[in-house]
XYZ file of C-alpha atoms in Angstrom:
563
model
C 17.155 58.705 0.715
C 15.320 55.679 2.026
C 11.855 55.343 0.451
C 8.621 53.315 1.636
C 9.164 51.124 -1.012
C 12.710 50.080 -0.129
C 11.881 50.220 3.889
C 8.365 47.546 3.186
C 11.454 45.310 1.140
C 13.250 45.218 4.207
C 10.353 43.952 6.234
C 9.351 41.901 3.809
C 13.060 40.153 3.635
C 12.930 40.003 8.046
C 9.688 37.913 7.415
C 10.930 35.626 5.170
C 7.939 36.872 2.566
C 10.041 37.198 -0.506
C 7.875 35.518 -3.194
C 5.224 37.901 -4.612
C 2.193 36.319 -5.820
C 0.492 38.955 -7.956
C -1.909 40.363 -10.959
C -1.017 43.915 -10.679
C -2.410 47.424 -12.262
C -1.190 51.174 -12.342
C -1.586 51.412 -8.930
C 1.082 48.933 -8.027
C 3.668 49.463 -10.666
C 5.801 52.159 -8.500
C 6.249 48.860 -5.599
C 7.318 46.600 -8.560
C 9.647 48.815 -10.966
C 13.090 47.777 -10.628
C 11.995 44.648 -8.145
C 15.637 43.814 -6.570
C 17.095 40.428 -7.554
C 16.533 38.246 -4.142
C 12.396 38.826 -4.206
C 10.932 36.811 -6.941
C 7.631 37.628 -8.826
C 4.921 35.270 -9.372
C 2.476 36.044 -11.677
C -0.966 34.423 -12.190
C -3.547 35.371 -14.692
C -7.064 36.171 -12.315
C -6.742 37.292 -8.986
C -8.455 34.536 -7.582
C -6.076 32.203 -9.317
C -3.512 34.717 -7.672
C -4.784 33.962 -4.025
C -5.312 30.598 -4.458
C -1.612 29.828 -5.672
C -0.682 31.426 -2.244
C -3.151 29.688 -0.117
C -0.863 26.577 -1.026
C 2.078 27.563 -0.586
C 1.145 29.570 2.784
C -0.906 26.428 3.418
C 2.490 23.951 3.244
C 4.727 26.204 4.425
C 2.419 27.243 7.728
C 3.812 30.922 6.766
C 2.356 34.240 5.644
C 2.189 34.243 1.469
C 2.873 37.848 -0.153
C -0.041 38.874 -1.965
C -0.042 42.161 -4.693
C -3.763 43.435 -5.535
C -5.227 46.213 -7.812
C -7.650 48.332 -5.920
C -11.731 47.646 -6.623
C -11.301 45.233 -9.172
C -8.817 43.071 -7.982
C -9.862 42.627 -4.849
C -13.600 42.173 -5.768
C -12.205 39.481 -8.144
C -10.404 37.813 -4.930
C -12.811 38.070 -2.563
C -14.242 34.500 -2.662
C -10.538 33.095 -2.445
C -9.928 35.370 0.194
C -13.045 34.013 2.254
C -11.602 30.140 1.289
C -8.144 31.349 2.381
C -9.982 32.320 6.030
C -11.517 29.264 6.840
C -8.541 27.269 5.329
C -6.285 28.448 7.994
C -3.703 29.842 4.875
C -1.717 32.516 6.362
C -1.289 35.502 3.674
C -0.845 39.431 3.755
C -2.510 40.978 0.922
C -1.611 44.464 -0.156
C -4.033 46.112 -1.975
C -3.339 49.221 -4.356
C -4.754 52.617 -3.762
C -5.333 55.928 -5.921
C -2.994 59.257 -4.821
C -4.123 59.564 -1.662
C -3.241 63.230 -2.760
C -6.716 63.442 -4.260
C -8.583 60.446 -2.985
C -10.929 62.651 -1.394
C -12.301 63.532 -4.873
C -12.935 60.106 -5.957
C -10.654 60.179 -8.669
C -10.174 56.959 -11.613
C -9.579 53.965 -10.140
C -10.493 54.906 -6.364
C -11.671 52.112 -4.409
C -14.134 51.804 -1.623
C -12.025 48.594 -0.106
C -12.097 48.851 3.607
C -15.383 46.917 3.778
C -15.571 44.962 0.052
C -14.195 41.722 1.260
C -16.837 41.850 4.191
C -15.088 39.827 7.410
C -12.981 37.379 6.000
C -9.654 39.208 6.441
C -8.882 38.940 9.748
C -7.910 42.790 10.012
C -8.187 45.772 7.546
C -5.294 47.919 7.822
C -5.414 51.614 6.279
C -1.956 53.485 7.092
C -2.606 56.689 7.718
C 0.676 58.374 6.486
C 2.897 56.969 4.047
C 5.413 56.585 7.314
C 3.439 53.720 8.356
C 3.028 51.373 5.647
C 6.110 49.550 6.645
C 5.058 48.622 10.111
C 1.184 47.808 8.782
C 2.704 45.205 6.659
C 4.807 44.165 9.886
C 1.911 43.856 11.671
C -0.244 42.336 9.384
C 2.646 39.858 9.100
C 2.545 39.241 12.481
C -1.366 38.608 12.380
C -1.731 36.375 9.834
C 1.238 34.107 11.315
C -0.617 34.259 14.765
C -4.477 33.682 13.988
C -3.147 31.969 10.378
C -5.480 33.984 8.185
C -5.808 36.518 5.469
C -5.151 40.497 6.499
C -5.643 43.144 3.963
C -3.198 46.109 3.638
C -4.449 49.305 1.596
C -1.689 51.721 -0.041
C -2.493 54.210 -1.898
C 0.379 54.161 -4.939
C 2.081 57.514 -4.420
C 3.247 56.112 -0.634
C 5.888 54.347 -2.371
C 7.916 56.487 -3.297
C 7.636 58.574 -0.526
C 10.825 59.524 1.963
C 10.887 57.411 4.481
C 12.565 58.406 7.548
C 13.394 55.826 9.980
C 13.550 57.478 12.899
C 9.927 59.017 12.803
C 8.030 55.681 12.655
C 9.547 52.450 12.110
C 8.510 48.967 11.269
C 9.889 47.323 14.744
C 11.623 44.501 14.745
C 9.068 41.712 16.815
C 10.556 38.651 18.173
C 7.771 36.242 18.636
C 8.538 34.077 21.858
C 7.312 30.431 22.113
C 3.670 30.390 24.273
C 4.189 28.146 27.388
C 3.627 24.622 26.588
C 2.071 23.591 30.297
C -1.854 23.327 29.294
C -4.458 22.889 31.921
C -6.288 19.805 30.920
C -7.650 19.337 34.373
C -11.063 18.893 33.407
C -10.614 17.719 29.982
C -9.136 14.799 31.241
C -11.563 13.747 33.567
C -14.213 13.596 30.637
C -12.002 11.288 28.730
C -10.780 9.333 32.039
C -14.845 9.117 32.436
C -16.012 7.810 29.131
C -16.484 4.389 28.521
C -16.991 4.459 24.711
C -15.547 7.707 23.519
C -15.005 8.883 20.086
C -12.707 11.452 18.305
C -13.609 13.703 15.727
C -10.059 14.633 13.979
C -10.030 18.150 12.640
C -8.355 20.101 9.941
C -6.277 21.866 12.690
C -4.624 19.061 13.802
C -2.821 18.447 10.119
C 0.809 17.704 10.993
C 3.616 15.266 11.760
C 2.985 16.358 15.618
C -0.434 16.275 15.804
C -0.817 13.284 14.097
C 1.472 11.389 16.358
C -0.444 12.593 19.287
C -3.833 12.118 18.211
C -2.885 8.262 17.505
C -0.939 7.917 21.077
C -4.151 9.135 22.471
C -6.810 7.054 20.478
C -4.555 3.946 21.259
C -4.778 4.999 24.731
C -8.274 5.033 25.209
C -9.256 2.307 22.275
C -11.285 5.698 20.655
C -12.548 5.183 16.770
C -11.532 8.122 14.961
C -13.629 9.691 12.401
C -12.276 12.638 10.099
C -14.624 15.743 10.524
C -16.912 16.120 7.431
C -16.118 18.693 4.994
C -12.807 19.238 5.895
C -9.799 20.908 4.408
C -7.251 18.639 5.594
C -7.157 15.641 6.986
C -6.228 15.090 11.000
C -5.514 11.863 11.433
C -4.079 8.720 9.145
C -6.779 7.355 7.646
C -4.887 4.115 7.271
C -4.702 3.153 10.865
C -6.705 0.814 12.174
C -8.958 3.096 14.251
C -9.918 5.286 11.732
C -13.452 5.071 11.664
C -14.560 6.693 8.438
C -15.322 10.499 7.324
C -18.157 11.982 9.729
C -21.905 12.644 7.844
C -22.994 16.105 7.337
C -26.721 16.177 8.449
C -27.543 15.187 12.037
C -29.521 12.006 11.474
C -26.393 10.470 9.872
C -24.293 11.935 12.904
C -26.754 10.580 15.647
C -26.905 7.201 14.033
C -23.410 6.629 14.171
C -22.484 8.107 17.243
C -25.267 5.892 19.116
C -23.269 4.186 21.033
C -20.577 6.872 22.694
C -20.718 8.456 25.572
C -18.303 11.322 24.547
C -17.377 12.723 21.321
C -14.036 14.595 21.302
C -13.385 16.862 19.031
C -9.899 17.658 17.773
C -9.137 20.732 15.326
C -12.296 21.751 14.164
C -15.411 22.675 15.277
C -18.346 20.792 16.480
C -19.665 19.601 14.391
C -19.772 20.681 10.927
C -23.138 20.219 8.434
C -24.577 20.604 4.977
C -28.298 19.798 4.748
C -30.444 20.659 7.864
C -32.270 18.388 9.440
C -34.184 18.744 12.632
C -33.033 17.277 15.915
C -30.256 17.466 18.247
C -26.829 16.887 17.084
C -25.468 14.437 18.898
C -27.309 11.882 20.936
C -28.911 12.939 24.192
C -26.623 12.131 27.230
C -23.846 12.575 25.032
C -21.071 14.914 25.974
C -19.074 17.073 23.622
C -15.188 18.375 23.978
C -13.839 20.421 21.560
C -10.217 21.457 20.997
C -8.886 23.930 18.466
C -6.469 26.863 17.993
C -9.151 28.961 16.422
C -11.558 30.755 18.768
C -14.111 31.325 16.411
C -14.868 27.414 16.369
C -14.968 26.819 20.193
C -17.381 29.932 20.570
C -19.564 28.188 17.758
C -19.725 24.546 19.116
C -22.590 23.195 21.220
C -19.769 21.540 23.324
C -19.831 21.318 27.328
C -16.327 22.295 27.283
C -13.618 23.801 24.566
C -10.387 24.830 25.144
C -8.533 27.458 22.777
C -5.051 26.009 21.934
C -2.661 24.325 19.697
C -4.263 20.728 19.443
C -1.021 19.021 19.453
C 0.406 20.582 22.884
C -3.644 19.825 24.492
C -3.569 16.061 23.252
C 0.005 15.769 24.201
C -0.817 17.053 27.631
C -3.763 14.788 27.927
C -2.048 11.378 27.321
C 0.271 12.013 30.194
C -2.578 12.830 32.238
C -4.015 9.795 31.848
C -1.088 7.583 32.099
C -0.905 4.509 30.663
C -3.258 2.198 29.871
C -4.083 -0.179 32.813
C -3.742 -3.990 32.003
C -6.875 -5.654 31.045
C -8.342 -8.535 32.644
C -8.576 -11.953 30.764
C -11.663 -11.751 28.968
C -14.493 -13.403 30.161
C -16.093 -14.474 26.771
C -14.717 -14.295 22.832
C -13.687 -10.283 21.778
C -14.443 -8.852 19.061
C -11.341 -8.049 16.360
C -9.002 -5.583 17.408
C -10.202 -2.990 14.765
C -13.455 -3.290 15.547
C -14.963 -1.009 18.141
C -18.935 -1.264 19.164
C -19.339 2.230 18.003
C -18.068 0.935 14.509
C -20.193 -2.259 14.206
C -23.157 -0.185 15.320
C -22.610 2.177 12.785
C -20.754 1.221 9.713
C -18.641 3.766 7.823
C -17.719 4.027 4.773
C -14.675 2.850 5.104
C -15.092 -0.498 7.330
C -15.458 -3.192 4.641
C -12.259 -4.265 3.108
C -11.914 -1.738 -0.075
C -10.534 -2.569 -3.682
C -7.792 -0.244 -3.421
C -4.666 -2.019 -1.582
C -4.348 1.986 -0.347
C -7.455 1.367 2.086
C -6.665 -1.497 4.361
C -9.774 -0.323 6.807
C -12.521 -0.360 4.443
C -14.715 0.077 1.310
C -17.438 2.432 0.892
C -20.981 1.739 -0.148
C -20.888 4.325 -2.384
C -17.529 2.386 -3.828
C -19.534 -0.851 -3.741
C -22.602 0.862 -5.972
C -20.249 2.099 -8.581
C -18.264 -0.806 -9.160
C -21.733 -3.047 -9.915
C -22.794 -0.213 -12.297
C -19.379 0.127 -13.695
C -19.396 0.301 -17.150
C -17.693 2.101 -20.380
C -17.034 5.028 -20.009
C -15.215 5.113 -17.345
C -16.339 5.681 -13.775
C -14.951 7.864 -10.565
C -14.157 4.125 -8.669
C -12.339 3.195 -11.871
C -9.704 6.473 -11.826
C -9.721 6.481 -8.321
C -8.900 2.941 -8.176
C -6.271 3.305 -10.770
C -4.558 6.399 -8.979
C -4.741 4.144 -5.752
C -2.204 1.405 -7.067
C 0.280 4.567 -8.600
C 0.053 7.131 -6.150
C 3.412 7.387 -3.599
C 2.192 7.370 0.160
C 3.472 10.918 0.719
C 1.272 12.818 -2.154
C -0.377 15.775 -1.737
C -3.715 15.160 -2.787
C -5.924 18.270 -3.821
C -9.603 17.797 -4.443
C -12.166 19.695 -6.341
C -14.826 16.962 -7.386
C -17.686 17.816 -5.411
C -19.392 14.794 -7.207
C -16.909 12.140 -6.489
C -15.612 13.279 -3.423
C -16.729 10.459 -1.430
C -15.494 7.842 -3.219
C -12.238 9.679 -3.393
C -11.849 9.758 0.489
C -12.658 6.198 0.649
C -10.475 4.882 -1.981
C -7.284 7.213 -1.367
C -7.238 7.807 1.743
C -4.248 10.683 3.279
C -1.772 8.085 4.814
C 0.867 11.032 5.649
C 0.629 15.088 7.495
C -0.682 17.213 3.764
C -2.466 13.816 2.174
C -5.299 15.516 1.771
C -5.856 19.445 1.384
C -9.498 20.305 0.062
C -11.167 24.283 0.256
C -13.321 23.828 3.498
C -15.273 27.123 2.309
C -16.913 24.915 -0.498
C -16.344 27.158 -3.163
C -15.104 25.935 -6.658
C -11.715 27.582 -7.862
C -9.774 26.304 -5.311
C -7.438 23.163 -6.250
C -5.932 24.344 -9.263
C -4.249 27.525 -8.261
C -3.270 25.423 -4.750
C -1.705 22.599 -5.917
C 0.574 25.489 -8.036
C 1.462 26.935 -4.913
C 1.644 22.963 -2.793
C 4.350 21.942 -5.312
C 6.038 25.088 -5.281
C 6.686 25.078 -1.662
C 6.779 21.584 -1.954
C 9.023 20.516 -4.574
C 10.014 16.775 -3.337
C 6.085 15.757 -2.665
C 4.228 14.647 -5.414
C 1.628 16.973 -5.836
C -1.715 15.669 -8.033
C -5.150 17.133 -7.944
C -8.390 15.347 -8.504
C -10.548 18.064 -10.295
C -14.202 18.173 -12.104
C -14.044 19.648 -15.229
C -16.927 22.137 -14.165
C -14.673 23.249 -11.145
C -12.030 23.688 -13.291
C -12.768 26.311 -15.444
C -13.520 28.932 -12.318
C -9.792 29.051 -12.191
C -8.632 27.316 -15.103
C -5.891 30.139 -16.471
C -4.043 29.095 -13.105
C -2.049 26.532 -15.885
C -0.431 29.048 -17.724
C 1.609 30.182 -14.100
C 2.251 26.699 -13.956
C 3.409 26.197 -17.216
C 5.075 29.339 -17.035
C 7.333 28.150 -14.082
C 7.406 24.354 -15.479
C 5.706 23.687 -11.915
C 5.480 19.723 -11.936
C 2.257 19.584 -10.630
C -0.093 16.269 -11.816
C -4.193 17.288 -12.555
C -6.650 14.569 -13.018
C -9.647 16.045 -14.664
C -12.842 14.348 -14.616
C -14.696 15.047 -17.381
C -18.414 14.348 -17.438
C -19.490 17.671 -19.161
C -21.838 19.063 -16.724
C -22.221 19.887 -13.058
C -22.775 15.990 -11.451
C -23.558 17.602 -7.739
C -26.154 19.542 -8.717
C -27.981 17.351 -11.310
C -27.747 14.647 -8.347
C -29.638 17.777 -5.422
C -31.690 18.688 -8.443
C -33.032 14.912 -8.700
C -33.396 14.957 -4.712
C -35.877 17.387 -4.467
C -37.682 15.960 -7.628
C -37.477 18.993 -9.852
C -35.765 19.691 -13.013
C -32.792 21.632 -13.052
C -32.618 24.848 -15.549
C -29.000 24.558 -16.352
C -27.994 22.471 -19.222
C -24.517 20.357 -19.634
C -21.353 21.452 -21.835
C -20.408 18.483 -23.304
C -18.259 20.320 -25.635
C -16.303 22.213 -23.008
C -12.955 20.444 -22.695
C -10.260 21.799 -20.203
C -7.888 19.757 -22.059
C -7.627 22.199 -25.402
C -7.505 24.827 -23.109
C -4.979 23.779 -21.015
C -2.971 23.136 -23.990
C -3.637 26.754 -25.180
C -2.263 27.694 -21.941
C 1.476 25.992 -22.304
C 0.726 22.633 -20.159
C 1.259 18.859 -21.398
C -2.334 17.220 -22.334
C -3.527 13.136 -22.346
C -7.055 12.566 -22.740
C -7.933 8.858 -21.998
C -11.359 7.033 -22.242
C -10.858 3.461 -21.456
C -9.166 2.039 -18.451
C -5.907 0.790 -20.309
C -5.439 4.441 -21.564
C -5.976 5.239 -18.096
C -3.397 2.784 -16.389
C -0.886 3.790 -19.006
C -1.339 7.190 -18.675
C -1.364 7.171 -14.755
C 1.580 5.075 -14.662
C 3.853 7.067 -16.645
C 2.589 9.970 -14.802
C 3.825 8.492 -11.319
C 7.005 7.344 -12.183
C 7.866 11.179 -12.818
C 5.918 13.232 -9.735
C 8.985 13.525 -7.954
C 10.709 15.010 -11.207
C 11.179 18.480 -11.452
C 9.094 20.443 -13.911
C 6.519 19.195 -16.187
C 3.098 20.054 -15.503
C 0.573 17.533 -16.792
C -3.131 17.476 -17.396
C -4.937 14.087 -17.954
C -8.175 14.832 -19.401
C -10.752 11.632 -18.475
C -13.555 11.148 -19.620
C -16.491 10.263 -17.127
C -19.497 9.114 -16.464
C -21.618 11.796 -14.040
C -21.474 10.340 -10.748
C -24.559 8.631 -9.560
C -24.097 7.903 -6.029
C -23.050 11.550 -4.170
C -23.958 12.043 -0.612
C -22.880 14.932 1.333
């Protein structure tokens, strides 16, 4: 006899889903009993620690993660890494347990009311009726999540499991997913560009890969386009150590109109336009400027004040659109002295952060204000621009760097920049709990990439019992906590609206005793040669196996944050 159980293995096996990421309950145990040898269990102590492990590794490996759940309370628990995973692009099917369906009807122990709890982030809720149909409602979900790379929920109640399954009645079918046709119309998309005489490109988090990276820079070298990286963003679209990168876009409109004075088109690659954080009256962009948008996900073309989006994979568009528009012509001698070659008009109009020449030897391009401020204030203990300065002169060119510093974020971006596809993976949701379960699941899928993450110690206790899976699995992945005992980001919005904040600090709260209670390697530093040491020795092992590490530094709270 062939049960559900064994029938959702097989599916599982045809979709190459054979890692379970899990924190289970009674209503799971009959799937997990006797797991067969070739499907590996990976357990993680919170369920939002749980999904966040498999955001990464769905997240590098552009595949659908496995995800085990226990009914009310572990989905409730994963609901706001759920709604990160959605607007992170992280591909995952979550299966959710169930009561006996036998006697659901009379609300029995553990019954949950699930369909609706995780509101609209899943992409789908699926609810087989029968037992038959579980296996195909994982298919599909599979299928799903691959296609519109989201999260989809999958509700079984536990008796299904062990249920007869009978092949012949309803099967999961076998789907062969063909290749979409390449041939894009960019018809009119073209013209825009071919009409613009100082256009700009907004690089998305949907363009993140070796593809759409070489595209994007064929194109901008094609039409001599500054390149800014959307704000806010989960990943970053475009090298930020070429020599059109233009900076990291503001997120209020009177930033976005000052430095987009001077184009006549902004084109927007990956993402949405165009993505804020305060509100500020006024138009977005400046008037008689024309907006294109490009992006895979139809959700962000629907929302963009744009006067044209197309729905499609970036890379194929902005490959299409360079042969459109041929190559460059030849430009005529010029008439008077040009300005340097990675200079642009839109630049010198409007300075990023990154157009002065920057103390890291990382950040070729530039050197942020913000970077500039902290260094003249700089002073013990130790500051953001001195550990991000440090980690600039150790950190390999292919790292995977995770953030979760709301505070320091800025200077982050401008100091170590992503230079390769994955430099830079962020939660574009904006909730906390986010980079130490994912860089777990990054180096995991991962293992040759040095994987380090750049976390506040506030952040890091929403998911700090992530370690112990790490630890657990000797997962080599490097965290850089910043300590500064309190919450920087919002001491520094309480201060802007000239009130005083009710929460207090927690000096005494240190990640690193905890992190040590939790099986990982601690070094708490407090003075920049600690730091170097510490940093160095760190580097010279990332691409090690094994051997989790947590350096503990202590801060001072960031001064300078601007969204």
């Amino acid at each position: 006899m062939t049960t559900v159980r064994e029938a959702t293995y097989d599916v599982m096996r045809r979709q190459a889903m054979t890692t379970i990421f899990s924190n289970p309950g009674s209503t799971e145990v009959a799937f997990l009993v006797d797991l067969p040898d070739d499907l590996d269990f990976v357990l993680a102590l919170h369920e939002g620690s749980v999904v966040g492990v498999a955001s990464g590794w769905a997240i590098a490996r552009r595949e659908p993660a496995f995800v085990l759940l226990h009914t009310t309370a572990g989905l409730g628990n994963a609901v706001g890494a759920i709604a990160t995973a959605r607007v992170n692009h992280a591909p995952m099917v979550i299966v959710v347990g169930q009561q006996d369906r036998r006697h659901l009807a009379l609300e029995p122990f553990l019954a949950g009311r699930l369909e609706g709890l995780a509101g609209d982030y899943p992409l789908e809720v699926i609810s087989p009726v029968r037992a038959q149909d579980v296996p195909s409602a994982i298919a599909r979900a599979t299928h799903r999540a691959r296609r519109d790379q989201g999260p989809v929920v999958v509700i079984v109640p536990m008796d299904d499991w062990e249920a007869e399954y009978d092949p012949a009645d309803v099967s999961a079918a076998r789907v062969v997913r063909t290749p979409m046709p390449r041939t894009v119309d960019v018809l009119d998309l073209a013209r825009m560009v071919a009409d613009a005489e100082r256009p700009v490109v907004v690089a998305g988090s949907g363009n993140d890969s070796a593809d759409g990276w070489d595209r994007l820079v064929a194109l901008a070298e094609r039409i001599d386009a500054p390149v800014w990286q959307e704000p806010f963003g989960s990943r970053a679209g475009f090298p930020q150590d070429h020599r059109l990168f233009a900076g990291h876009l503001p997120a209020d409109r009177p930033r976005v109109r000052e430095v987009l004075a001077d184009a006549d088109l902004v084109l927007v690659v990956g993402c949405a336009a165009l993505r804020q954080y305060p509100y500020a009256e006024g138009p977005l962009v400046p008037d008689g400027v024309r907006v294109a948008v490009v992006t895979a996900d139809p959700d962000e073309a629907y929302r963009s004040p744009a006067e044209l989006a197309l729905v499609a994979d970036p890379t194929e568009v902005v490959r299409a659109l360079v042969t459109s528009l041929g190559p460059r012509p030849p430009e005529e001698p010029p008439a008077a002295p040009q300005v340097e070659e990675t200079a642009s008009p839109l630049v010198e109009a409007a300075p990023s952060p990154l157009v002065e020449a920057a103390p890291s030897p990382l950040v070729e391009a530039a050197a942020s204000p913000l970077v500039e401020r902290a260094q003249r204030v700089e002073t013990h203990p130790l500051t953001s621009t001195a550990v991000f300065r440090a980690l600039s002169t150790v950190l390999p060119r292919d790292t995977v760097l995770v953030e979760e510093s709301p505070s320091s974020r800025p200077i982050l971006q401008a100091m170590v920049p992503a230079r390769e596809p994955l430099g830079f993976v962020s939660a574009a949701m904006g909730g906390l709990g986010f980079a130490m379960p994912a860089s777990i699941g990054l180096k995991m899928a991962l293992p040759d990439r040095p994987v380090v993450a750049v976390v506040g110690d506030g952040s890091a206790m929403y998911a700090v019992q992530s370690l112990w899976t790490a630890a657990h699995r000797d997962v080599g992945v490097l965290w850089v906590v910043m300590a500064n005992g309190g919450y920087a980001v919002m001491d520094r919005l309480a201060e802007r609206v000239g009130g005083k904040p009710p929460w207090p600090s927690f000096p005494e709260v240190s990640v690193g005793r905890v992190a040590e209670a939790l099986g990982c390697r601690v070094v708490r530093v407090d003075d920049e040669a600690a730091l170097s040491d510490a940093l160095g020795e760190a580097a010279s092992r990332l691409r090690e196996p094994g051997g989790p590490l947590l350096i503990e530094v202590s801060v001072a709270p960031d001064t300078s944050f601007a969204p």
